XYZ file of C-alpha atoms in Angstrom:
753
model
C -102.251 98.632 186.787
C -104.147 97.029 183.892
C -106.401 94.098 184.708
C -105.299 90.602 183.587
C -106.577 89.568 180.158
C -109.682 87.391 180.124
C -110.106 84.309 177.937
C -113.502 82.596 177.630
C -113.740 78.877 176.891
C -117.077 77.605 175.542
C -117.715 73.854 175.623
C -120.831 71.701 175.491
C -120.279 69.897 178.802
C -117.657 69.093 181.425
C -118.041 65.324 181.284
C -115.078 62.915 181.225
C -114.082 63.345 177.581
C -110.793 64.080 175.867
C -111.461 67.743 175.079
C -113.053 68.306 178.482
C -110.054 66.843 180.280
C -107.658 68.981 178.278
C -109.675 72.101 179.145
C -109.720 71.138 182.827
C -105.906 71.060 182.688
C -105.498 74.229 180.631
C -107.801 76.575 182.580
C -105.957 76.431 185.957
C -102.541 76.604 184.271
C -103.528 79.762 182.396
C -104.650 81.302 185.675
C -101.234 80.520 187.145
C -99.688 82.432 184.230
C -101.621 85.634 184.921
C -104.800 85.114 182.912
C -108.385 85.320 184.020
C -110.398 82.371 182.687
C -114.128 81.981 182.197
C -115.450 78.502 181.319
C -118.922 78.561 179.732
C -120.787 75.265 179.403
C -124.270 73.981 178.701
C -124.154 70.876 180.917
C -122.241 70.252 184.112
C -120.288 67.071 184.700
C -117.607 65.514 186.907
C -115.023 68.060 185.798
C -117.235 70.995 186.812
C -116.818 70.040 190.457
C -113.059 69.546 190.023
C -112.658 73.019 188.537
C -114.999 74.611 191.075
C -112.888 73.238 193.929
C -109.564 74.321 192.418
C -107.526 77.075 194.151
C -107.856 79.233 191.031
C -111.648 79.134 191.273
C -111.529 79.878 194.991
C -109.395 82.973 194.334
C -111.764 84.255 191.622
C -109.333 83.897 188.700
C -111.358 81.009 187.277
C -115.134 81.355 186.897
C -117.646 78.757 185.743
C -120.804 79.881 183.932
C -123.663 77.664 182.776
C -125.859 78.437 179.790
C -129.656 78.048 180.114
C -130.805 74.440 179.686
C -131.791 74.709 176.024
C -131.629 71.794 173.606
C -128.538 71.262 171.485
C -130.296 72.583 168.365
C -132.113 75.456 170.032
C -131.072 78.741 168.351
C -131.517 80.504 171.695
C -128.154 79.020 172.661
C -126.509 81.517 170.314
C -128.327 84.453 171.909
C -127.568 83.227 175.446
C -123.847 82.893 174.717
C -123.850 86.258 172.967
C -125.318 87.911 176.096
C -122.532 86.409 178.214
C -119.852 87.581 175.795
C -121.278 91.100 175.786
C -121.290 91.158 179.576
C -117.862 89.602 180.139
C -116.065 91.178 177.117
C -113.244 88.594 176.931
C -110.123 89.325 174.909
C -110.300 85.815 173.382
C -113.100 83.310 172.846
C -112.058 79.693 172.392
C -114.618 77.031 171.442
C -114.319 73.273 171.922
C -116.101 70.535 169.923
C -118.243 71.028 166.761
C -121.558 72.156 168.258
C -119.966 74.895 170.334
C -117.815 75.891 167.338
C -121.020 76.735 165.455
C -122.717 78.393 168.432
C -119.628 80.332 169.500
C -118.717 81.378 165.981
C -122.182 82.845 165.392
C -122.457 84.355 168.872
C -119.161 86.258 168.560
C -120.105 87.658 165.150
C -119.874 91.443 165.165
C -118.637 91.741 168.777
C -115.008 92.298 167.811
C -113.826 89.331 169.913
C -111.078 87.211 168.322
C -112.283 83.627 168.040
C -110.066 80.541 168.375
C -111.431 77.165 167.244
C -110.037 73.940 168.740
C -109.829 71.039 166.289
C -109.721 67.724 168.148
C -110.293 65.364 165.213
C -109.432 64.771 161.565
C -111.325 64.573 158.248
C -112.859 61.041 158.661
C -114.789 62.252 161.711
C -116.789 64.666 159.588
C -119.225 62.974 157.235
C -120.732 64.894 154.335
C -123.648 66.509 156.138
C -125.182 69.952 156.488
C -124.126 70.450 160.127
C -120.472 69.796 159.330
C -120.700 71.920 156.187
C -122.181 74.761 158.240
C -119.286 74.468 160.688
C -116.794 74.670 157.812
C -118.449 77.827 156.485
C -118.563 79.516 159.900
C -114.978 78.510 160.722
C -113.617 80.509 157.795
C -114.018 83.581 160.013
C -112.026 82.078 162.909
C -109.013 84.160 163.888
C -107.046 81.020 164.649
C -107.602 77.264 164.390
C -105.576 75.133 166.784
C -105.397 71.394 166.090
C -103.882 68.740 168.315
C -102.521 66.802 165.323
C -101.170 67.352 161.824
C -104.217 65.551 160.398
C -106.427 68.185 162.000
C -104.595 71.024 160.252
C -104.665 69.061 156.969
C -108.462 68.956 157.222
C -108.673 72.741 157.460
C -106.054 73.286 154.772
C -108.358 71.329 152.457
C -111.127 73.808 153.352
C -108.981 76.727 152.175
C -107.801 78.049 155.551
C -104.345 79.671 155.092
C -101.417 78.247 157.042
C -100.882 81.487 158.976
C -104.171 80.826 160.786
C -103.370 77.199 161.635
C -101.274 75.859 164.510
C -100.603 72.443 166.016
C -100.279 71.994 169.782
C -100.289 68.396 170.962
C -102.257 67.278 173.980
C -100.857 67.508 177.505
C -100.262 64.842 180.135
C -100.968 65.552 183.809
C -97.957 63.838 185.332
C -99.030 64.710 188.884
C -102.311 62.830 188.367
C -100.409 59.841 186.976
C -97.888 59.802 189.819
C -100.682 59.777 192.397
C -101.641 56.163 191.551
C -99.754 52.960 192.287
C -100.060 49.886 190.041
C -103.022 47.566 190.566
C -102.373 44.401 192.569
C -103.216 41.604 190.137
C -103.930 39.085 192.866
C -106.513 41.387 194.470
C -108.262 41.710 191.091
C -108.098 37.924 190.498
C -105.894 38.349 187.424
C -103.360 35.492 187.124
C -99.744 36.568 186.774
C -99.297 34.582 183.544
C -102.248 36.262 181.790
C -101.600 38.889 179.145
C -103.457 41.887 180.594
C -104.923 44.057 177.837
C -106.514 47.426 178.531
C -108.932 49.580 176.536
C -109.826 53.074 177.744
C -112.292 55.306 175.900
C -115.853 55.838 174.764
C -117.715 52.725 173.664
C -118.658 54.122 170.267
C -118.509 52.692 166.707
C -115.365 54.628 165.714
C -113.378 52.795 168.440
C -113.996 49.444 166.670
C -114.122 47.455 169.890
C -115.865 44.647 168.038
C -112.600 43.965 166.193
C -110.730 43.848 169.493
C -113.203 41.335 170.968
C -112.845 39.086 167.906
C -109.041 39.267 168.095
C -109.079 38.430 171.829
C -111.422 35.485 171.178
C -108.930 34.075 168.654
C -105.760 34.909 170.609
C -106.991 33.414 173.893
C -106.959 29.993 172.235
C -103.153 30.276 172.067
C -102.359 32.080 175.327
C -104.210 33.202 178.489
C -105.580 36.749 178.233
C -107.584 39.121 180.401
C -109.219 42.165 178.759
C -110.175 45.230 180.840
C -112.518 47.778 179.227
C -112.885 51.154 180.938
C -115.470 53.555 179.597
C -119.106 54.052 178.708
C -120.998 54.621 175.508
C -123.870 53.730 173.199
C -122.397 50.304 172.274
C -121.918 48.977 175.809
C -124.856 46.531 175.774
C -124.037 45.407 172.234
C -120.382 44.740 173.117
C -121.289 42.782 176.240
C -123.613 40.634 174.151
C -120.855 40.101 171.566
C -118.380 39.044 174.269
C -120.897 36.518 175.546
C -121.522 35.194 172.041
C -117.772 34.781 171.470
C -117.432 32.987 174.782
C -114.947 35.449 176.290
C -117.219 37.091 178.855
C -115.309 35.429 181.767
C -112.058 37.089 180.677
C -113.580 40.361 179.428
C -114.424 42.846 182.182
C -116.404 46.039 181.604
C -115.476 48.380 184.467
C -117.317 51.499 183.294
C -116.014 55.021 183.923
C -113.121 55.060 186.388
C -110.812 57.584 188.006
C -107.900 55.168 188.616
C -106.944 54.782 184.955
C -103.203 55.421 185.615
C -103.172 52.491 188.044
C -104.474 50.147 185.370
C -102.066 51.584 182.784
C -99.133 50.934 185.107
C -100.290 47.314 185.455
C -101.453 46.398 181.937
C -99.197 44.629 179.478
C -100.593 46.697 176.594
C -103.175 49.358 175.845
C -105.109 48.520 172.650
C -106.861 51.221 170.585
C -108.134 49.895 167.196
C -109.978 53.132 166.241
C -110.997 53.953 162.674
C -110.080 57.615 163.244
C -108.686 59.728 166.071
C -107.208 63.111 166.739
C -104.357 62.809 169.224
C -105.733 60.378 171.784
C -105.132 61.378 175.412
C -105.094 57.757 176.571
C -102.146 56.928 174.297
C -100.023 59.719 175.757
C -101.041 58.764 179.297
C -100.239 55.100 178.666
C -96.796 56.014 177.346
C -96.215 58.216 180.393
C -97.120 55.213 182.571
C -94.685 52.988 180.684
C -97.468 50.908 179.132
C -96.848 49.595 175.589
C -99.532 50.577 173.078
C -101.101 48.709 170.133
C -102.778 51.118 167.721
C -104.608 50.974 164.400
C -102.469 52.115 161.482
C -104.062 55.513 160.766
C -102.241 58.817 160.024
C -102.395 60.285 163.533
C -101.243 57.032 165.126
C -98.354 56.762 162.660
C -97.341 60.306 163.584
C -97.325 59.370 167.267
C -95.224 56.315 166.445
C -92.672 58.611 164.788
C -92.712 61.034 167.726
C -92.476 58.383 170.450
C -90.474 55.564 168.921
C -90.620 53.328 171.985
C -93.638 51.349 173.015
C -95.966 51.824 170.011
C -97.008 49.090 167.576
C -99.320 49.873 164.643
C -101.439 47.190 162.964
C -103.620 47.593 159.846
C -107.094 48.907 160.600
C -110.028 46.481 160.209
C -107.619 43.532 160.057
C -108.588 41.141 162.872
C -106.029 38.539 161.785
C -103.095 40.973 162.076
C -104.371 42.238 165.428
C -104.667 38.654 166.679
C -101.094 37.913 165.652
C -99.841 41.032 167.442
C -101.651 40.066 170.661
C -100.324 36.505 170.499
C -96.722 37.728 170.243
C -96.976 40.572 172.781
C -94.673 40.001 175.778
C -95.810 40.196 179.375
C -94.415 43.466 180.697
C -91.906 43.318 183.553
C -93.046 45.300 186.612
C -90.213 47.858 186.530
C -90.705 49.155 182.953
C -89.287 52.652 182.556
C -91.565 55.542 181.618
C -91.295 56.897 178.110
C -90.220 60.536 178.033
C -93.059 62.761 176.767
C -91.295 65.461 174.796
C -93.340 68.634 174.887
C -96.367 67.003 176.519
C -95.715 67.883 180.121
C -98.301 70.264 181.515
C -95.952 73.174 182.147
C -94.496 73.349 178.636
C -97.922 72.684 177.138
C -99.550 75.631 178.908
C -96.632 77.854 177.915
C -97.191 76.855 174.287
C -100.852 77.819 174.586
C -100.039 81.167 176.128
C -97.272 81.981 173.670
C -98.801 80.737 170.429
C -102.497 81.226 170.985
C -103.104 83.832 173.638
C -100.898 86.739 172.760
C -103.801 89.145 172.371
C -101.870 91.645 170.334
C -100.750 88.951 167.896
C -104.279 87.648 167.525
C -105.824 91.075 167.063
C -103.176 92.726 164.909
C -100.788 90.249 163.316
C -103.459 87.995 161.809
C -105.375 89.933 159.131
C -109.094 89.301 159.235
C -109.988 91.102 156.022
C -108.286 92.578 153.002
C -109.569 96.089 152.402
C -108.341 96.212 148.818
C -110.242 93.066 147.853
C -114.040 93.421 148.190
C -116.032 90.333 149.046
C -119.113 89.237 147.087
C -121.391 86.357 148.029
C -123.256 85.195 144.919
C -126.076 82.677 145.194
C -128.610 80.855 143.054
C -130.784 77.765 143.246
C -129.161 76.470 140.056
C -127.903 72.906 139.931
C -124.223 72.508 139.083
C -123.648 70.808 136.763
C -126.879 70.767 134.748
C -127.955 71.365 131.128
C -129.826 74.570 131.989
C -128.876 78.038 130.786
C -129.125 79.438 134.318
C -126.163 77.286 135.414
C -124.081 78.853 132.609
C -125.170 82.337 133.679
C -124.367 81.723 137.352
C -120.835 80.449 136.774
C -119.910 83.228 134.338
C -121.169 85.945 136.688
C -119.091 84.424 139.508
C -116.070 84.288 137.199
C -116.579 87.924 136.177
C -116.731 89.024 139.828
C -113.499 87.153 140.457
C -111.848 88.677 137.354
C -112.744 92.148 138.621
C -110.683 91.508 141.754
C -113.479 90.535 144.133
C -113.215 87.632 146.548
C -116.206 85.674 145.339
C -118.111 82.900 147.081
C -120.646 81.084 144.883
C -123.418 79.166 146.651
C -125.538 76.928 144.421
C -127.055 73.443 144.477
C -125.427 70.133 143.737
C -126.492 68.573 140.428
C -127.279 64.939 139.751
C -123.814 64.279 138.325
C -121.494 64.428 141.317
C -118.187 65.846 140.068
C -115.518 67.904 141.766
C -115.459 71.671 141.470
C -112.576 71.780 139.019
C -114.474 69.473 136.666
C -117.457 71.832 136.879
C -115.222 74.768 135.904
C -113.814 72.801 132.979
C -117.267 71.746 131.829
C -118.454 75.352 131.638
C -115.230 76.818 130.268
C -114.445 79.066 133.261
C -111.063 79.382 134.946
C -112.215 79.295 138.562
C -110.418 81.166 141.324
C -113.615 81.674 143.342
C -114.918 79.551 146.196
C -117.869 77.247 145.435
C -120.297 75.759 147.958
C -122.780 73.230 146.573
C -125.824 72.587 148.753
C -127.843 69.369 148.520
C -131.309 69.472 146.983
C -133.476 66.941 148.876
C -137.188 66.563 148.197
C -138.145 68.494 151.324
C -140.861 71.173 151.319
C -139.399 74.560 152.160
C -135.822 73.573 151.347
C -135.430 76.667 149.172
C -136.200 78.791 152.223
C -133.571 76.870 154.248
C -131.034 77.509 151.486
C -131.919 81.190 151.777
C -131.088 81.080 155.484
C -127.737 79.407 154.756
C -126.902 81.985 152.083
C -127.844 84.919 154.320
C -125.862 83.572 157.285
C -122.844 82.926 155.062
C -122.933 86.408 153.509
C -123.317 87.996 156.939
C -120.684 85.855 158.598
C -118.134 86.552 155.857
C -118.865 90.284 156.131
C -119.618 90.413 152.435
C -119.677 93.825 150.789
C -122.460 92.633 148.504
C -124.879 89.706 148.351
C -126.050 89.081 144.783
C -128.586 86.356 144.143
C -131.208 85.007 141.753
C -133.284 83.549 144.612
C -135.945 85.488 146.519
C -135.395 83.630 149.846
C -131.638 84.196 149.555
C -132.141 87.890 148.844
C -134.564 88.250 151.741
C -132.282 86.609 154.298
C -129.123 88.422 153.267
C -130.964 91.758 153.523
C -132.464 90.794 156.894
C -128.957 90.038 158.177
C -127.639 93.430 157.158
C -125.796 92.694 153.898
C -126.295 95.050 150.905
C -128.342 92.890 148.546
C -128.979 92.739 144.796
C -131.819 90.521 143.579
C -131.625 89.467 139.940
C -134.889 88.391 138.302
C -135.193 86.559 134.986
C -138.977 86.497 135.127
C -141.865 88.244 136.882
C -142.961 87.388 140.390
C -145.405 84.473 139.881
C -148.939 85.822 140.035
C -150.353 82.656 141.602
C -147.740 82.374 144.355
C -148.736 84.187 147.522
C -145.499 82.960 149.118
C -143.287 84.567 146.432
C -145.249 87.814 146.502
C -144.980 87.985 150.301
C -141.202 87.520 150.145
C -140.949 90.178 147.430
C -143.021 92.622 149.460
C -140.843 92.113 152.557
C -137.643 92.389 150.506
C -138.617 95.754 149.019
C -139.136 97.178 152.503
C -135.621 96.298 153.649
C -133.115 99.132 153.751
C -130.335 96.767 152.672
C -132.150 95.877 149.449
C -130.150 97.919 146.964
C -131.252 96.917 143.457
C -133.478 94.738 141.319
C -131.642 93.575 138.189
C -133.753 92.398 135.260
C -132.538 91.020 131.933
C -134.767 92.946 129.514
C -136.698 96.180 129.223
C -139.865 94.131 128.690
C -139.408 92.542 132.104
C -138.619 95.930 133.646
C -141.918 97.305 132.350
C -143.704 94.335 133.890
C -142.192 95.048 137.317
C -142.985 98.764 136.993
C -146.623 98.012 136.248
C -147.046 95.271 138.817
C -145.036 95.490 141.943
C -141.900 97.576 142.300
C -142.195 100.535 144.684
C -138.889 102.319 144.061
C -138.112 102.607 140.351
C -134.659 104.012 141.064
C -133.661 100.564 142.310
C -134.536 98.961 138.976
C -131.604 98.126 136.673
C -131.752 96.504 133.222
C -128.746 94.281 132.474
C -129.220 91.852 129.555
C -127.333 88.594 129.525
C -123.837 88.538 128.096
C -121.082 86.338 126.709
C -117.350 86.046 127.001
C -115.539 87.433 123.950
C -114.683 84.413 121.827
C -110.940 84.041 121.152
C -111.863 82.390 117.840
C -114.062 85.311 116.733
C -112.545 85.899 113.310
C -114.192 85.800 109.913
C -115.060 82.175 109.152
C -116.538 82.502 105.671
C -114.855 80.577 102.911
C -115.157 80.747 99.101
C -118.330 78.963 98.128
C -117.690 75.738 96.268
C -120.600 74.125 94.512
C -120.048 70.772 96.222
C -119.753 72.397 99.648
C -122.687 73.481 101.771
C -122.921 76.399 104.177
C -123.377 75.286 107.778
C -126.342 76.730 109.704
C -126.128 75.952 113.419
C -128.584 76.029 116.307
C -127.291 75.575 119.891
C -129.848 75.431 122.667
C -132.766 73.536 124.118
C -135.451 71.797 122.091
C -138.265 72.891 124.417
C -141.590 74.184 123.144
C -141.356 77.722 121.831
C -137.685 77.520 120.819
C -138.656 77.205 117.135
C -136.633 74.089 116.281
C -139.533 72.909 114.105
C -138.851 75.873 111.806
C -135.246 74.708 111.357
C -136.499 71.272 110.299
C -138.772 72.945 107.760
C -135.876 75.049 106.460
C -133.793 71.911 105.967
C -136.442 70.763 103.496
C -136.599 74.164 101.785
C -132.810 74.644 101.524
C -131.272 71.333 100.388
C -127.941 73.023 99.539
C -127.315 73.909 103.210
C -126.403 71.815 106.248
C -128.396 72.319 109.435
C -126.704 71.226 112.668
C -128.803 71.192 115.843
C -127.086 70.848 119.229
C -129.110 70.443 122.411
C -131.686 68.364 124.192
C -133.586 66.813 125.730
C -132.813 63.735 123.656
C -136.395 62.470 123.945
C -137.556 65.221 121.538
C -135.122 64.310 118.768
C -136.968 61.289 117.230
C -140.140 63.300 116.535
C -138.110 66.033 114.813
C -135.943 63.710 112.725
C -139.062 61.994 111.418
C -139.953 65.077 109.317
C -136.418 66.288 108.487
C -134.303 65.682 105.401
C -131.786 63.155 106.644
C -129.057 64.207 104.210
C -128.739 67.811 105.426
C -130.249 67.997 108.952
C -128.191 66.619 111.839
C -129.102 66.305 115.507
C -126.077 66.057 117.843
C -127.771 65.990 121.258
C -126.510 67.743 124.390
C -122.907 68.929 124.596
C -120.797 70.454 127.416
C -120.986 74.224 127.414
C -117.208 74.501 127.081
C -117.500 73.000 123.562
C -119.961 75.603 122.258
C -117.312 78.101 121.150
C -115.527 75.421 119.140
C -118.762 74.395 117.403
C -119.603 77.984 116.525
C -116.082 78.397 115.134
C -117.072 75.988 112.339
C -120.465 77.608 111.655
C -121.336 79.941 108.778
C -124.769 80.984 110.103
C -126.381 80.894 113.556
C -130.150 80.492 113.952
C -132.381 81.852 116.720
C -136.009 81.007 115.721
C -137.686 81.858 119.072
C -141.464 82.092 119.230
C -143.392 84.792 121.158
C -144.291 82.173 123.771
C -141.496 79.886 124.897
C -140.739 77.800 127.951
C -137.470 77.200 129.687
C -136.199 74.157 131.545
C -139.110 72.433 133.269
C -141.621 74.066 130.914
C -143.588 75.601 133.774
C -143.287 79.298 132.937
C -143.713 81.287 129.719
C -140.544 83.366 129.353
C -140.986 84.336 125.698
C -141.821 87.992 126.352
C -138.944 88.591 128.816
C -136.111 86.304 127.727
C -132.555 87.398 127.049
C -131.206 84.252 125.376
C -127.653 83.333 126.317
C -127.160 81.626 122.961
C -127.800 84.908 121.159
C -124.829 86.533 122.895
C -122.672 83.464 122.279
C -123.568 83.649 118.585
C -122.561 87.307 118.473
C -119.335 86.681 120.402
C -118.328 83.997 117.915
C -118.557 86.412 114.973
C -121.202 84.274 113.244
C -123.961 86.096 111.285
C -127.274 85.623 113.061
C -130.796 85.161 111.720
C -133.311 85.669 114.514
C -137.038 86.012 115.044
C -138.335 89.558 114.825
C -139.577 89.863 118.430
C -139.653 93.005 120.601
C -137.505 91.440 123.325
C -134.803 90.496 120.773
C -134.885 93.931 119.158
C -133.510 95.283 122.442
C -130.189 93.748 121.354
C -130.499 93.225 117.596
C -131.039 95.649 114.742
C -132.106 94.285 111.368
C -129.329 94.319 108.769
C -126.913 95.881 111.286
C -125.838 93.045 113.581
C -128.371 90.392 112.485
C -131.119 89.576 110.013
C -134.601 89.566 111.568
C -137.506 87.552 110.172
C -141.105 86.913 111.304
C -141.013 83.898 113.578
C -143.774 82.069 111.672
C -142.740 82.864 108.056
C -140.568 80.030 106.755
C -140.259 81.618 103.323
C -138.800 84.824 104.821
C -136.245 82.713 106.674
C -135.379 80.883 103.460
C -134.728 84.192 101.704
C -132.563 85.396 104.602
C -130.506 82.220 104.390
C -129.999 82.749 100.675
C -128.871 86.338 101.310
C -126.073 84.977 103.471
C -124.423 83.292 100.514
C -122.968 86.808 100.162
C -119.593 86.637 101.880
C -119.374 90.409 102.419
C -122.736 90.426 104.217
C -121.643 87.555 106.450
C -118.398 89.391 107.182
C -120.155 92.655 108.072
C -122.785 91.056 110.347
C -120.172 88.902 112.089
C -117.907 91.881 112.879
C -120.875 93.911 114.134
C -121.793 91.082 116.527
C -118.253 90.820 117.889
C -118.110 94.597 118.482
C -121.455 94.444 120.292
C -120.055 91.896 122.751
C -116.695 93.564 123.236
C -118.140 97.015 123.880
C -121.085 96.360 126.181
C -122.466 92.831 126.357
C -119.591 90.885 127.923
C -119.690 89.433 131.427
C -117.169 91.801 132.975
C -118.933 94.938 131.707
C -122.302 93.590 132.821
C -120.945 92.766 136.297
C -119.207 96.138 136.555
C -122.472 97.865 135.639
C -124.439 96.046 138.332
C -121.870 96.556 141.096
C -121.281 100.210 140.206
C -125.010 100.920 140.272
C -125.281 99.653 143.850
C -124.356 102.120 146.575
C -121.645 100.071 148.337
C -118.023 100.648 149.222
C -116.820 98.338 146.455
C -114.256 100.010 144.223
C -113.578 98.227 140.938
C -110.572 98.695 138.660
């Protein structure tokens, strides 16, 4: 006869909390339905003893295990839980509360154990912080997410979790526990019969907004006699007692601390008041309704849902509105002693446990009916330390590579850094002219030493946790961590390893030794030669893939019959940093008065010095523009200029990239079908051929550039060069072909169309 299935529950502690109480009800009921249950916790508490003394624990069906006494942020917790899971081999792991969701999700990784996450809250509980973001990332691999309210499922729907992996099971009420208590005798507690008896039960924490309740009681007691009973403990206890004394209500406000006889007080109170700013599905509300106690709640989504489900006995008042709460308390009737209990549809313990067993713990359904991966859709985790949005070329590159991966049928997750301009992800896609369809995670960029290394850890953990087929990154720490965690890794370099950085060279040395390091992608043959000479050990892993552009839908011949009063438009789009050669364009504007020169880019602080020496009537500076507008600007151009110098500096001007660069604007020029005049540099000759797809001139010879501009008055020449540029992009230098080349060169199981 097969042994009963085993479910493991991992929770931080067994104190008197909402989730802990629900688990203490669920575990014995599951045992009664033929399951074996293992409860794993870090700290004991009052409920540990209750479970240990239960008949199910005495018979061996329910076992309690305690993790070593590590701190909450000690990574050894993950290893300790993983050892238990390997030893016990449960059919299901369920985690409770955020910390154990992270620990349990990581610990079960790779063990083949289906993982169920319990959501006890809603979106307002989770501030924008790294620990909550990490939980969201890890939870994407959960087999099932069970919330106790519709707001909880809405939170995970917003994170992209499909509906088939979400379920709602409301909290349970232990009617036997409630029936065991008789109402409190008011006279014995010195509570006058004519006093409105108000009750609060819960943690004394900021989200409960007990300060509002104290203010409302202070105002209402001037119109009618009131006694307020507060049951619970928390960080605000001393502060709330001081506030009650300040308001002058300390004689009628009693702090009773943690108590076991809560049902007795609920059966006596005239109303339970819960003015929380956010809640999941509060246990105390269900228990109060089961005791026949009317409830006054803050008007938040979960409370409104409970009001719809249990029409009797619930009053909702606007949150943070002390005046409305005061009015509600003043008009609340004193409850007659024989108030009937409100029927709890679906919340009795028996039906609740059956719902858990049927919906959540059918092992075959969890293991087979819920697909964990899609074999036909490979997964790529792409990462960079680029800020999104930002004016840098690397941000353009990163988004277009992610889009190309998505267009090739890969499930793509882009991890980058959050830019200064906080916009939503769709606005970022619109700003860069990409369609989207891939998941984006934007990490903060605080001024903390070693933050880049931390981002590498996050990227590696994400790629490993998502079981990515390929990790592709422009960051050395990201590449190192993804390879250390067993993910096939491609590192893309747009410059040499800094000679003066021992840290970078150490990371590069470790990365090369990893078996999961599959390829080094560089953007030019000049940079490849530098790596061959300096530091790469396995040349077969070296791949040259120049930058690219998306074929321009407007790439048609834009020349027009020359009219004497009309000038040809020469355009430059790019940065104005040192080495970009913008000074040459200013000189050309003086040498070629019959042409217009339009310069787009920044930083704006460099424009005044350039305009001071330019001809104002034919040289125009337009400043920075969104990248999505570049194709439209090039559609109106007759000539595109690329006057790079041998030594040039990118954004930040900290590194000379002149000898290795593969300028994005060059490929955008070619894609637009605009004839290009470029500097005659070795790195540009890797893409351009003089008089074939561009005109090349010495970078420091203004007269040669002037002659090249005059040659382009010839419409046939402009037509021929423009078509050659478009063909170059369509055949080999577009983003999809570049991405296909990189992925195909890596020995993975990814199959592209």
